Short mmCIF file of C-alpha atoms and ligand atoms in Angstrom, two decimals:
data_model
loop_
_atom_site.label_atom_id
_atom_site.label_comp_id
_atom_site.label_asym_id
_atom_site.label_seq_id
_atom_site.Cartn_x
_atom_site.Cartn_y
_atom_site.Cartn_z
CA MET A 35 -50.74 42.40 1.76
CA LEU A 36 -48.30 43.73 -0.80
CA ASN A 37 -49.41 46.81 -2.66
CA GLN A 38 -49.19 45.77 -6.27
CA ASN A 39 -51.61 48.21 -7.87
CA ARG A 40 -49.28 49.47 -10.55
CA SER A 41 -48.08 45.98 -11.38
CA ASN A 42 -51.68 44.86 -11.68
CA GLN A 43 -52.54 47.78 -13.96
CA LEU A 44 -49.56 47.04 -16.18
CA PHE A 45 -50.49 43.38 -16.29
CA GLU A 46 -54.02 44.29 -17.41
CA ARG A 47 -52.62 46.41 -20.24
CA ALA A 48 -49.98 43.83 -21.15
CA GLN A 49 -52.55 41.07 -21.52
CA ASN A 50 -54.28 43.01 -24.30
CA PHE A 51 -51.22 43.10 -26.51
CA ILE A 52 -48.70 40.48 -25.34
CA PRO A 53 -49.67 36.78 -25.19
CA GLY A 54 -50.39 36.08 -21.54
CA GLY A 55 -49.03 39.54 -20.73
CA VAL A 56 -45.40 38.38 -20.69
CA ASN A 57 -42.50 37.77 -23.05
CA SER A 58 -41.52 34.47 -21.42
CA PRO A 59 -44.12 32.14 -19.82
CA VAL A 60 -42.72 31.53 -16.32
CA ARG A 61 -42.83 35.28 -15.62
CA ALA A 62 -46.64 35.14 -15.55
CA PHE A 63 -46.62 33.40 -12.12
CA ARG A 64 -49.10 30.77 -13.34
CA ALA A 65 -47.31 28.00 -11.45
CA VAL A 66 -47.66 29.81 -8.13
CA GLY A 67 -50.93 31.72 -8.52
CA GLY A 68 -51.32 35.46 -8.14
CA LYS A 69 -50.23 38.09 -10.62
CA PRO A 70 -46.70 38.95 -11.75
CA LEU A 71 -44.75 41.87 -10.36
CA PHE A 72 -43.41 44.39 -12.84
CA MET A 73 -39.87 45.38 -12.01
CA GLN A 74 -38.63 48.92 -12.22
CA LYS A 75 -34.99 48.74 -11.20
CA ALA A 76 -32.46 46.72 -9.25
CA LYS A 77 -29.21 47.28 -7.42
CA GLY A 78 -26.96 44.75 -5.72
CA ALA A 79 -29.04 42.11 -3.97
CA TYR A 80 -32.32 44.01 -4.35
CA LEU A 81 -35.13 44.26 -6.88
CA TYR A 82 -37.64 47.14 -6.80
CA ASP A 83 -41.06 46.75 -8.37
CA GLU A 84 -43.28 49.41 -9.95
CA ASP A 85 -45.10 49.93 -6.65
CA GLY A 86 -41.85 50.62 -4.83
CA ASN A 87 -41.66 47.27 -2.99
CA ARG A 88 -38.18 45.94 -2.40
CA TYR A 89 -37.18 42.27 -2.61
CA ILE A 90 -34.06 40.23 -2.04
CA ASP A 91 -33.53 38.72 -5.48
CA MET A 92 -33.00 34.95 -5.50
CA ILE A 93 -33.35 34.56 -9.28
CA ASN A 94 -30.91 37.19 -10.52
CA SER A 95 -32.38 37.24 -14.01
CA TRP A 96 -32.21 33.41 -14.01
CA GLY A 97 -28.50 33.48 -13.37
CA PRO A 98 -26.71 36.29 -15.22
CA MET A 99 -26.62 38.67 -12.26
CA ILE A 100 -24.14 36.50 -10.37
CA LEU A 101 -22.44 39.66 -9.06
CA GLY A 102 -25.74 41.28 -8.09
CA HIS A 103 -27.53 43.94 -10.12
CA ALA A 104 -26.02 46.95 -11.83
CA HIS A 105 -22.47 45.85 -11.10
CA GLU A 106 -20.19 48.78 -11.70
CA GLY A 107 -17.60 47.01 -13.83
CA VAL A 108 -20.22 45.74 -16.25
CA GLN A 109 -22.15 49.01 -16.35
CA GLN A 110 -19.00 50.99 -17.07
CA ALA A 111 -17.87 48.65 -19.82
CA ILE A 112 -21.18 49.22 -21.57
CA ALA A 113 -20.96 52.98 -21.07
CA ARG A 114 -17.46 52.99 -22.59
CA ALA A 115 -18.59 50.98 -25.63
CA LEU A 116 -21.74 53.00 -26.26
CA PRO A 117 -20.38 56.02 -28.19
CA ASP A 118 -18.77 53.76 -30.80
CA SER A 119 -22.18 52.62 -32.16
CA LEU A 120 -24.33 49.66 -31.26
CA SER A 121 -23.61 47.26 -34.08
CA PHE A 122 -21.54 46.86 -37.23
CA GLY A 123 -22.30 43.41 -38.63
CA ALA A 124 -18.55 43.12 -39.18
CA PRO A 125 -15.81 41.53 -37.05
CA THR A 126 -14.44 43.40 -34.03
CA ALA A 127 -11.44 43.10 -31.72
CA ARG A 128 -13.73 42.45 -28.79
CA GLU A 129 -15.00 39.23 -30.34
CA VAL A 130 -11.46 37.93 -30.57
CA GLU A 131 -10.75 38.85 -26.94
CA MET A 132 -14.03 37.28 -25.87
CA ALA A 133 -13.25 34.01 -27.69
CA GLU A 134 -9.76 33.90 -26.15
CA LEU A 135 -11.16 34.53 -22.68
CA ILE A 136 -13.86 31.85 -22.94
CA ILE A 137 -11.31 29.32 -24.20
CA SER A 138 -8.92 30.14 -21.38
CA MET A 139 -11.69 29.60 -18.81
CA VAL A 140 -13.35 26.46 -20.21
CA PRO A 141 -10.66 23.88 -21.00
CA SER A 142 -12.73 21.66 -23.35
CA ILE A 143 -13.48 24.60 -25.66
CA GLU A 144 -10.93 24.99 -28.44
CA LYS A 145 -13.07 27.12 -30.73
CA VAL A 146 -16.23 29.06 -30.00
CA ARG A 147 -19.05 30.77 -31.91
CA MET A 148 -21.09 33.59 -30.36
CA VAL A 149 -24.89 33.68 -30.70
CA ASN A 150 -27.68 35.68 -29.04
CA SER A 151 -29.35 33.29 -26.61
CA GLY A 152 -29.07 29.91 -24.95
CA THR A 153 -31.74 28.56 -27.28
CA GLU A 154 -29.69 29.50 -30.31
CA ALA A 155 -26.63 27.89 -28.79
CA THR A 156 -28.31 24.51 -28.20
CA MET A 157 -30.10 24.49 -31.58
CA SER A 158 -26.83 25.21 -33.33
CA ALA A 159 -24.91 22.64 -31.29
CA ILE A 160 -27.20 19.76 -32.26
CA ARG A 161 -27.24 20.78 -35.92
CA LEU A 162 -23.46 20.76 -35.76
CA ALA A 163 -23.36 17.36 -34.04
CA ARG A 164 -25.66 15.98 -36.75
CA GLY A 165 -23.60 17.49 -39.54
CA PHE A 166 -20.38 16.23 -38.01
CA THR A 167 -21.54 12.65 -37.38
CA GLY A 168 -23.89 12.29 -40.35
CA ARG A 169 -26.48 10.87 -37.92
CA ASP A 170 -30.00 12.13 -37.18
CA LYS A 171 -31.07 11.17 -33.68
CA ILE A 172 -30.29 12.87 -30.39
CA ILE A 173 -30.78 11.79 -26.80
CA LYS A 174 -32.27 14.28 -24.38
CA LEU A 175 -32.95 13.68 -20.71
CA GLU A 176 -36.34 13.97 -19.10
CA GLY A 177 -36.74 17.24 -17.19
CA CYS A 178 -33.72 18.93 -18.78
CA TYR A 179 -34.48 22.21 -20.55
CA HIS A 180 -32.44 23.35 -23.50
CA GLY A 181 -34.40 26.37 -24.66
CA HIS A 182 -37.40 26.29 -26.97
CA GLY A 183 -35.96 24.67 -30.09
CA ASP A 184 -38.33 22.10 -31.61
CA SER A 185 -36.04 19.13 -30.96
CA PHE A 186 -35.97 19.84 -27.23
CA LEU A 187 -39.69 20.25 -26.60
CA ILE A 188 -40.21 16.53 -26.28
CA ALA A 189 -41.39 14.59 -23.23
CA ALA A 190 -41.14 10.88 -22.64
CA GLY A 191 -43.95 8.83 -24.13
CA SER A 192 -45.43 6.61 -21.44
CA GLY A 193 -43.02 3.76 -20.96
CA ALA A 194 -41.83 4.13 -24.55
CA LEU A 195 -38.27 5.16 -24.03
CA THR A 196 -37.60 4.97 -27.74
CA MET A 197 -40.36 7.24 -29.01
CA GLY A 198 -40.85 10.79 -27.83
CA THR A 199 -44.09 12.69 -28.28
CA PRO A 200 -44.09 16.48 -28.81
CA ASP A 201 -44.56 18.59 -25.70
CA SER A 202 -46.00 21.50 -27.64
CA PRO A 203 -48.32 21.84 -30.62
CA GLY A 204 -46.32 22.98 -33.61
CA VAL A 205 -43.52 20.50 -33.06
CA THR A 206 -43.82 17.91 -35.81
CA ARG A 207 -43.96 14.18 -35.23
CA GLY A 208 -40.96 13.83 -37.48
CA THR A 209 -38.90 16.05 -35.20
CA ALA A 210 -40.15 14.21 -32.13
CA LEU A 211 -39.12 10.88 -33.61
CA ASP A 212 -35.52 12.03 -33.80
CA THR A 213 -35.40 12.95 -30.10
CA LEU A 214 -34.97 9.99 -27.79
CA ILE A 215 -35.73 10.46 -24.11
CA ALA A 216 -34.16 8.88 -21.03
CA PRO A 217 -34.46 9.64 -17.32
CA TYR A 218 -31.77 11.74 -15.62
CA ASN A 219 -29.12 9.98 -13.52
CA ASN A 220 -29.83 6.62 -15.15
CA LEU A 221 -26.86 5.39 -17.15
CA GLN A 222 -28.44 2.04 -17.90
CA ALA A 223 -31.44 3.61 -19.66
CA ILE A 224 -29.08 5.47 -21.97
CA GLU A 225 -26.96 2.38 -22.64
CA GLN A 226 -30.14 0.63 -23.68
CA LEU A 227 -31.25 3.47 -25.98
CA VAL A 228 -27.85 3.50 -27.58
CA SER A 229 -27.80 -0.23 -28.20
CA GLU A 230 -31.31 -0.08 -29.70
CA ASN A 231 -30.22 2.74 -32.02
CA LYS A 232 -26.72 1.60 -32.90
CA GLY A 233 -24.88 4.06 -35.14
CA ALA A 234 -27.90 6.40 -35.38
CA ILE A 235 -27.27 8.79 -32.49
CA ALA A 236 -25.50 12.04 -33.25
CA ALA A 237 -25.52 13.63 -29.82
CA LEU A 238 -26.36 13.25 -26.17
CA ILE A 239 -27.30 16.58 -24.64
CA LEU A 240 -27.85 17.23 -20.95
CA GLU A 241 -27.52 19.76 -18.17
CA PRO A 242 -24.50 18.40 -16.27
CA VAL A 243 -26.22 19.72 -13.14
CA ALA A 244 -29.94 19.96 -13.76
CA GLY A 245 -31.52 23.29 -12.91
CA ASN A 246 -34.75 23.23 -14.85
CA MET A 247 -36.56 20.61 -12.78
CA GLY A 248 -35.25 22.19 -9.63
CA CYS A 249 -31.61 21.64 -8.76
CA ILE A 250 -30.45 18.03 -9.22
CA ALA A 251 -26.84 16.89 -8.99
CA PRO A 252 -25.40 14.20 -11.23
CA GLN A 253 -24.81 11.07 -9.16
CA PRO A 254 -21.19 10.00 -8.64
CA GLY A 255 -19.81 8.43 -11.79
CA TYR A 256 -22.80 9.40 -13.94
CA LEU A 257 -21.10 12.05 -16.09
CA GLN A 258 -17.98 9.88 -16.36
CA GLY A 259 -20.19 6.99 -17.51
CA LEU A 260 -21.79 9.16 -20.18
CA ARG A 261 -18.36 10.31 -21.30
CA SER A 262 -17.05 6.78 -21.88
CA LEU A 263 -20.28 5.66 -23.54
CA CYS A 264 -20.10 8.59 -25.99
CA ASP A 265 -16.41 7.88 -26.67
CA ARG A 266 -17.16 4.25 -27.39
CA GLU A 267 -20.11 4.97 -29.70
CA GLY A 268 -18.85 8.08 -31.50
CA ILE A 269 -21.64 10.19 -30.01
CA VAL A 270 -21.06 13.92 -29.51
CA LEU A 271 -21.45 14.67 -25.80
CA ILE A 272 -23.00 18.12 -25.36
CA PHE A 273 -23.04 19.73 -21.94
CA ASP A 274 -25.67 22.43 -21.87
CA GLU A 275 -23.95 24.81 -19.45
CA VAL A 276 -26.18 27.79 -20.21
CA MET A 277 -27.02 27.82 -16.51
CA THR A 278 -23.96 26.19 -14.91
CA GLY A 279 -21.30 27.85 -17.08
CA PHE A 280 -19.24 30.44 -15.15
CA ARG A 281 -21.49 29.67 -12.14
CA LEU A 282 -20.28 26.38 -10.68
CA ALA A 283 -16.64 27.21 -11.47
CA LYS A 284 -14.74 29.26 -14.03
CA GLY A 285 -14.96 26.23 -16.28
CA GLY A 286 -18.54 25.38 -15.27
CA ALA A 287 -19.86 21.97 -14.20
CA GLN A 288 -17.27 20.20 -16.33
CA GLU A 289 -14.48 21.70 -14.26
CA ARG A 290 -16.31 20.96 -11.02
CA PHE A 291 -16.97 17.32 -11.90
CA GLY A 292 -13.82 16.71 -13.92
CA VAL A 293 -15.53 15.53 -17.10
CA GLN A 294 -15.02 17.21 -20.46
CA ALA A 295 -17.73 17.67 -23.07
CA ASP A 296 -17.21 17.56 -26.83
CA LEU A 297 -19.43 20.60 -27.25
CA THR A 298 -20.56 23.07 -24.61
CA THR A 299 -23.42 25.54 -24.83
CA LEU A 300 -23.27 28.76 -22.86
CA GLY A 301 -25.65 31.63 -22.11
CA LYS A 302 -26.96 33.64 -19.16
CA ILE A 303 -23.80 34.77 -17.24
CA ILE A 304 -21.78 34.98 -20.47
CA GLY A 305 -23.60 38.19 -21.47
CA GLY A 306 -23.50 39.86 -18.05
CA GLY A 307 -27.24 40.56 -18.49
CA MET A 308 -27.18 41.24 -22.23
CA PRO A 309 -28.65 38.69 -24.69
CA VAL A 310 -25.66 36.45 -25.45
CA GLY A 311 -25.11 32.75 -26.00
CA ALA A 312 -22.23 30.69 -27.33
CA TYR A 313 -21.35 27.17 -28.35
CA GLY A 314 -17.90 25.76 -28.57
CA GLY A 315 -15.76 22.68 -28.14
CA ARG A 316 -13.43 20.35 -29.98
CA ARG A 317 -11.61 22.01 -32.84
CA ASP A 318 -12.36 19.21 -35.32
CA ILE A 319 -16.09 19.53 -34.63
CA MET A 320 -16.19 23.35 -34.53
CA ASP A 321 -14.35 23.50 -37.86
CA PHE A 322 -17.50 22.00 -39.38
CA VAL A 323 -19.27 25.32 -38.79
CA SER A 324 -19.74 27.70 -41.71
CA PRO A 325 -17.71 29.34 -43.24
CA SER A 326 -14.86 26.94 -42.37
CA GLY A 327 -17.19 23.95 -42.75
CA PRO A 328 -20.51 22.92 -44.26
CA VAL A 329 -22.87 23.33 -41.28
CA TYR A 330 -24.67 26.64 -41.66
CA GLN A 331 -25.22 28.99 -38.73
CA ALA A 332 -25.29 32.79 -38.73
CA GLY A 333 -26.52 35.86 -36.86
CA THR A 334 -26.95 39.52 -37.81
CA LEU A 335 -26.32 40.69 -34.24
CA SER A 336 -24.03 37.86 -33.09
CA GLY A 337 -20.96 39.11 -31.26
CA ASN A 338 -22.69 42.47 -30.82
CA PRO A 339 -20.16 45.02 -29.53
CA ILE A 340 -22.23 46.20 -26.56
CA ALA A 341 -23.10 42.64 -25.57
CA MET A 342 -19.45 41.62 -25.89
CA ALA A 343 -18.39 44.58 -23.74
CA ALA A 344 -20.78 43.49 -20.99
CA GLY A 345 -19.82 39.83 -21.30
CA MET A 346 -16.10 40.57 -21.31
CA ALA A 347 -16.41 42.71 -18.19
CA MET A 348 -18.35 39.96 -16.43
CA LEU A 349 -16.09 37.09 -17.42
CA SER A 350 -12.85 39.00 -16.78
CA TYR A 351 -14.07 39.86 -13.31
CA LEU A 352 -14.92 36.22 -12.57
CA ASN A 353 -11.63 35.11 -14.06
CA GLU A 354 -9.46 37.54 -12.12
CA GLN A 355 -10.97 37.29 -8.63
CA THR A 356 -9.17 34.79 -6.48
CA ASP A 357 -11.49 32.56 -4.47
CA PHE A 358 -14.62 34.03 -6.08
CA TYR A 359 -16.32 30.66 -6.38
CA GLN A 360 -15.32 29.54 -2.88
CA GLN A 361 -16.85 32.72 -1.50
CA LEU A 362 -20.02 32.41 -3.58
CA ASP A 363 -20.43 28.77 -2.56
CA ALA A 364 -19.91 29.75 1.07
CA ILE A 365 -22.87 32.14 0.83
CA ALA A 366 -25.00 29.36 -0.65
CA ASN A 367 -23.80 26.87 1.99
CA ARG A 368 -24.86 29.30 4.68
CA ILE A 369 -28.33 29.81 3.12
CA VAL A 370 -28.83 26.06 2.86
CA SER A 371 -27.67 25.36 6.41
CA ASP A 372 -29.97 28.11 7.70
CA LEU A 373 -32.84 26.58 5.76
CA LYS A 374 -32.07 23.13 7.13
CA GLU A 375 -32.07 24.56 10.64
CA VAL A 376 -35.45 26.18 10.00
CA LEU A 377 -36.91 22.93 8.66
CA GLN A 378 -35.65 21.10 11.70
CA GLN A 379 -37.10 23.68 14.10
CA LEU A 380 -40.47 23.28 12.43
CA GLY A 381 -40.25 19.49 12.26
CA LEU A 382 -40.37 19.46 8.46
CA ARG A 383 -38.50 16.94 6.33
CA TYR A 384 -38.49 18.55 2.90
CA THR A 385 -35.64 17.86 0.55
CA ILE A 386 -32.96 20.44 -0.21
CA ASN A 387 -30.63 19.94 -3.17
CA GLN A 388 -27.59 22.12 -3.65
CA VAL A 389 -24.65 22.28 -6.00
CA GLY A 390 -22.46 25.32 -5.41
CA SER A 391 -24.54 28.47 -5.82
CA MET A 392 -27.62 26.63 -7.15
CA TYR A 393 -30.15 25.16 -4.74
CA SER A 394 -33.79 24.08 -4.44
CA LEU A 395 -36.18 23.38 -1.61
CA PHE A 396 -38.49 20.61 -2.82
CA PHE A 397 -41.80 20.17 -1.02
CA THR A 398 -41.34 16.41 -0.82
CA GLU A 399 -39.65 14.08 1.63
CA GLN A 400 -38.23 11.90 -1.13
CA ASN A 401 -34.71 12.15 -2.48
CA VAL A 402 -34.94 14.12 -5.70
CA ILE A 403 -32.66 12.61 -8.35
CA ASP A 404 -34.68 12.85 -11.57
CA TYR A 405 -37.90 14.18 -13.08
CA ASP A 406 -40.15 11.51 -11.52
CA THR A 407 -38.91 12.17 -8.00
CA ALA A 408 -39.02 15.96 -8.56
CA LYS A 409 -42.68 15.53 -9.50
CA THR A 410 -43.50 14.15 -6.06
CA SER A 411 -43.29 17.75 -4.79
CA ASP A 412 -46.41 19.44 -3.49
CA THR A 413 -46.57 22.35 -5.94
CA GLU A 414 -49.67 23.88 -4.39
CA ARG A 415 -47.77 24.14 -1.12
CA PHE A 416 -44.80 25.59 -2.93
CA GLY A 417 -47.09 28.25 -4.44
CA ARG A 418 -48.27 29.32 -1.00
CA TYR A 419 -44.70 29.34 0.30
CA PHE A 420 -43.66 31.49 -2.66
CA ARG A 421 -46.37 34.07 -1.92
CA HIS A 422 -45.51 34.16 1.79
CA MET A 423 -41.87 34.77 0.87
CA LEU A 424 -42.86 37.65 -1.44
CA GLU A 425 -44.81 39.20 1.42
CA GLN A 426 -41.62 38.95 3.48
CA GLY A 427 -39.61 40.70 0.77
CA VAL A 428 -37.96 37.71 -0.89
CA TYR A 429 -38.33 37.11 -4.62
CA LEU A 430 -37.97 33.39 -5.33
CA ALA A 431 -38.28 31.69 -8.71
CA PRO A 432 -42.04 31.42 -9.37
CA SER A 433 -42.02 27.64 -9.82
CA GLN A 434 -41.09 24.58 -7.76
CA TYR A 435 -39.15 23.36 -10.79
CA GLU A 436 -36.65 26.18 -11.03
CA THR A 437 -33.39 26.32 -9.16
CA LEU A 438 -32.48 29.40 -7.13
CA PHE A 439 -29.41 31.41 -8.05
CA VAL A 440 -27.23 32.84 -5.31
CA SER A 441 -25.43 36.11 -6.09
CA ALA A 442 -22.26 37.50 -4.58
CA ALA A 443 -24.21 40.60 -3.52
CA LEU A 444 -25.92 38.79 -0.64
CA GLY A 445 -24.53 40.04 2.66
CA GLU A 446 -25.09 39.21 6.32
CA GLN A 447 -28.21 41.36 6.56
CA GLU A 448 -29.83 39.71 3.57
CA LEU A 449 -28.94 36.24 4.81
CA GLN A 450 -30.60 36.94 8.15
CA GLN A 451 -33.71 38.31 6.47
CA LEU A 452 -33.82 35.28 4.24
CA LYS A 453 -33.67 32.94 7.23
CA THR A 454 -36.39 34.82 9.12
CA ALA A 455 -38.59 34.95 6.02
CA SER A 456 -38.17 31.20 5.46
CA TYR A 457 -39.04 30.48 9.07
CA GLU A 458 -42.15 32.68 9.06
CA SER A 459 -43.32 31.44 5.67
CA LEU A 460 -42.89 27.75 6.42
CA LYS A 461 -44.49 28.20 9.82
CA ALA A 462 -47.50 29.95 8.28
CA LEU A 463 -47.88 27.09 5.80
CA ASN A 464 -47.75 24.53 8.49
CA ARG A 465 -50.38 26.28 10.51
CA ALA A 466 -52.79 26.51 7.58
C1 PLP B 17 -31.99 29.18 -19.83
C2 PLP B 17 -31.53 27.92 -20.45
C3 PLP B 17 -31.54 27.73 -21.84
C4 PLP B 17 -32.17 28.72 -22.79
O1 PLP B 17 -31.51 29.91 -22.84
P1 PLP B 17 -32.29 31.21 -23.40
O2 PLP B 17 -31.27 32.27 -23.37
O3 PLP B 17 -33.45 31.42 -22.48
O4 PLP B 17 -32.74 30.87 -24.78
C5 PLP B 17 -30.98 26.58 -22.35
N1 PLP B 17 -30.44 25.65 -21.54
C6 PLP B 17 -30.43 25.80 -20.20
C7 PLP B 17 -29.78 24.74 -19.37
C8 PLP B 17 -30.98 26.92 -19.62
O5 PLP B 17 -31.00 27.02 -18.28
#
């Protein structure tokens, strides 16, 4: 058994003063059972908890640590920026460089606005789409996560594709009514929604590769189909690339799949580990943002100099490396082929989905293409697998419905440990 005495003590204290003991729900480990581990430090591929246990990190702060932890370039950029003060609330040269860099990496972005989180980016993007089109409704896909803005916390009402019900108390019915829900990877369902709400839909927002119901790829032609539908109907197509941006390619999923969005939301990697988000896209739409246009959006700490220093260092590194993404994908390919080999050795037929450096092992034998098929997974079994993996020194995402994030810091030794840990963990499950 892992020694997690100090983590447990901290969790006890935290629960007195922080709701559920954590500042973001999934960290509490409720989906997998057991108590959360409190992290003390990290370097490269490894996390160290408060009890001194070491883990291979397969979450990497939910994506940002794509180069592994405490990457020297990023750390040094922050150290260099530090003496010049932490914030001005006035424009800086770094913000201009950052905007130019983002635009050079993501072809569909002609103008960009910096914010402080992915949630802020998506909330701002739909307000902008509404202001630009003069329409109220948005379409969101089942199982896609776009942060905790009210409009996105909506699940499908049973069979009622045209009327969402709030997913969380505190989200008003009025808000829910403006969010229409359709299943992922189903073009026909969206065509139907659009024809039933002719001229009323401002935006269609989706994760171009889903990562928040486990990893799910868009089926061939799906993104292209959405693109032409949005063109035909004057709907703003928003790719939420908070997770996929700068991960699946320099230009994100849209580069990888060859489909351009009207607006793109970014987060996670863009801050190199600091709290940063951004939204950007077509010039005519972005010019609707205040102060050049009427749609209000602001932020006291937006474009923060330290955050920009970290983000710039991260993005420049990704931009300048040749073959970075081929190498990262090769690491992920190796992990997935090892895992497939392990499954085969144990006679298991679970589903593995992978797109580039994102992948998921689903505890189901069905193809996972949308929320309904993802839900066929045996989450209790996943929970036990998760805890076995922890015991073996591997820190997975504490939920079946989260993708794993491969970092460039994983080397041969880590890959071998990962394979052995998977084998032992899945074997132990099978025996039980
Ligand atoms: C993480 C995530 C968000 C929310 O970003 P935060 O920085 O946590 O607010 C939005 N969309 C997607 C696709 C995400 O993965």
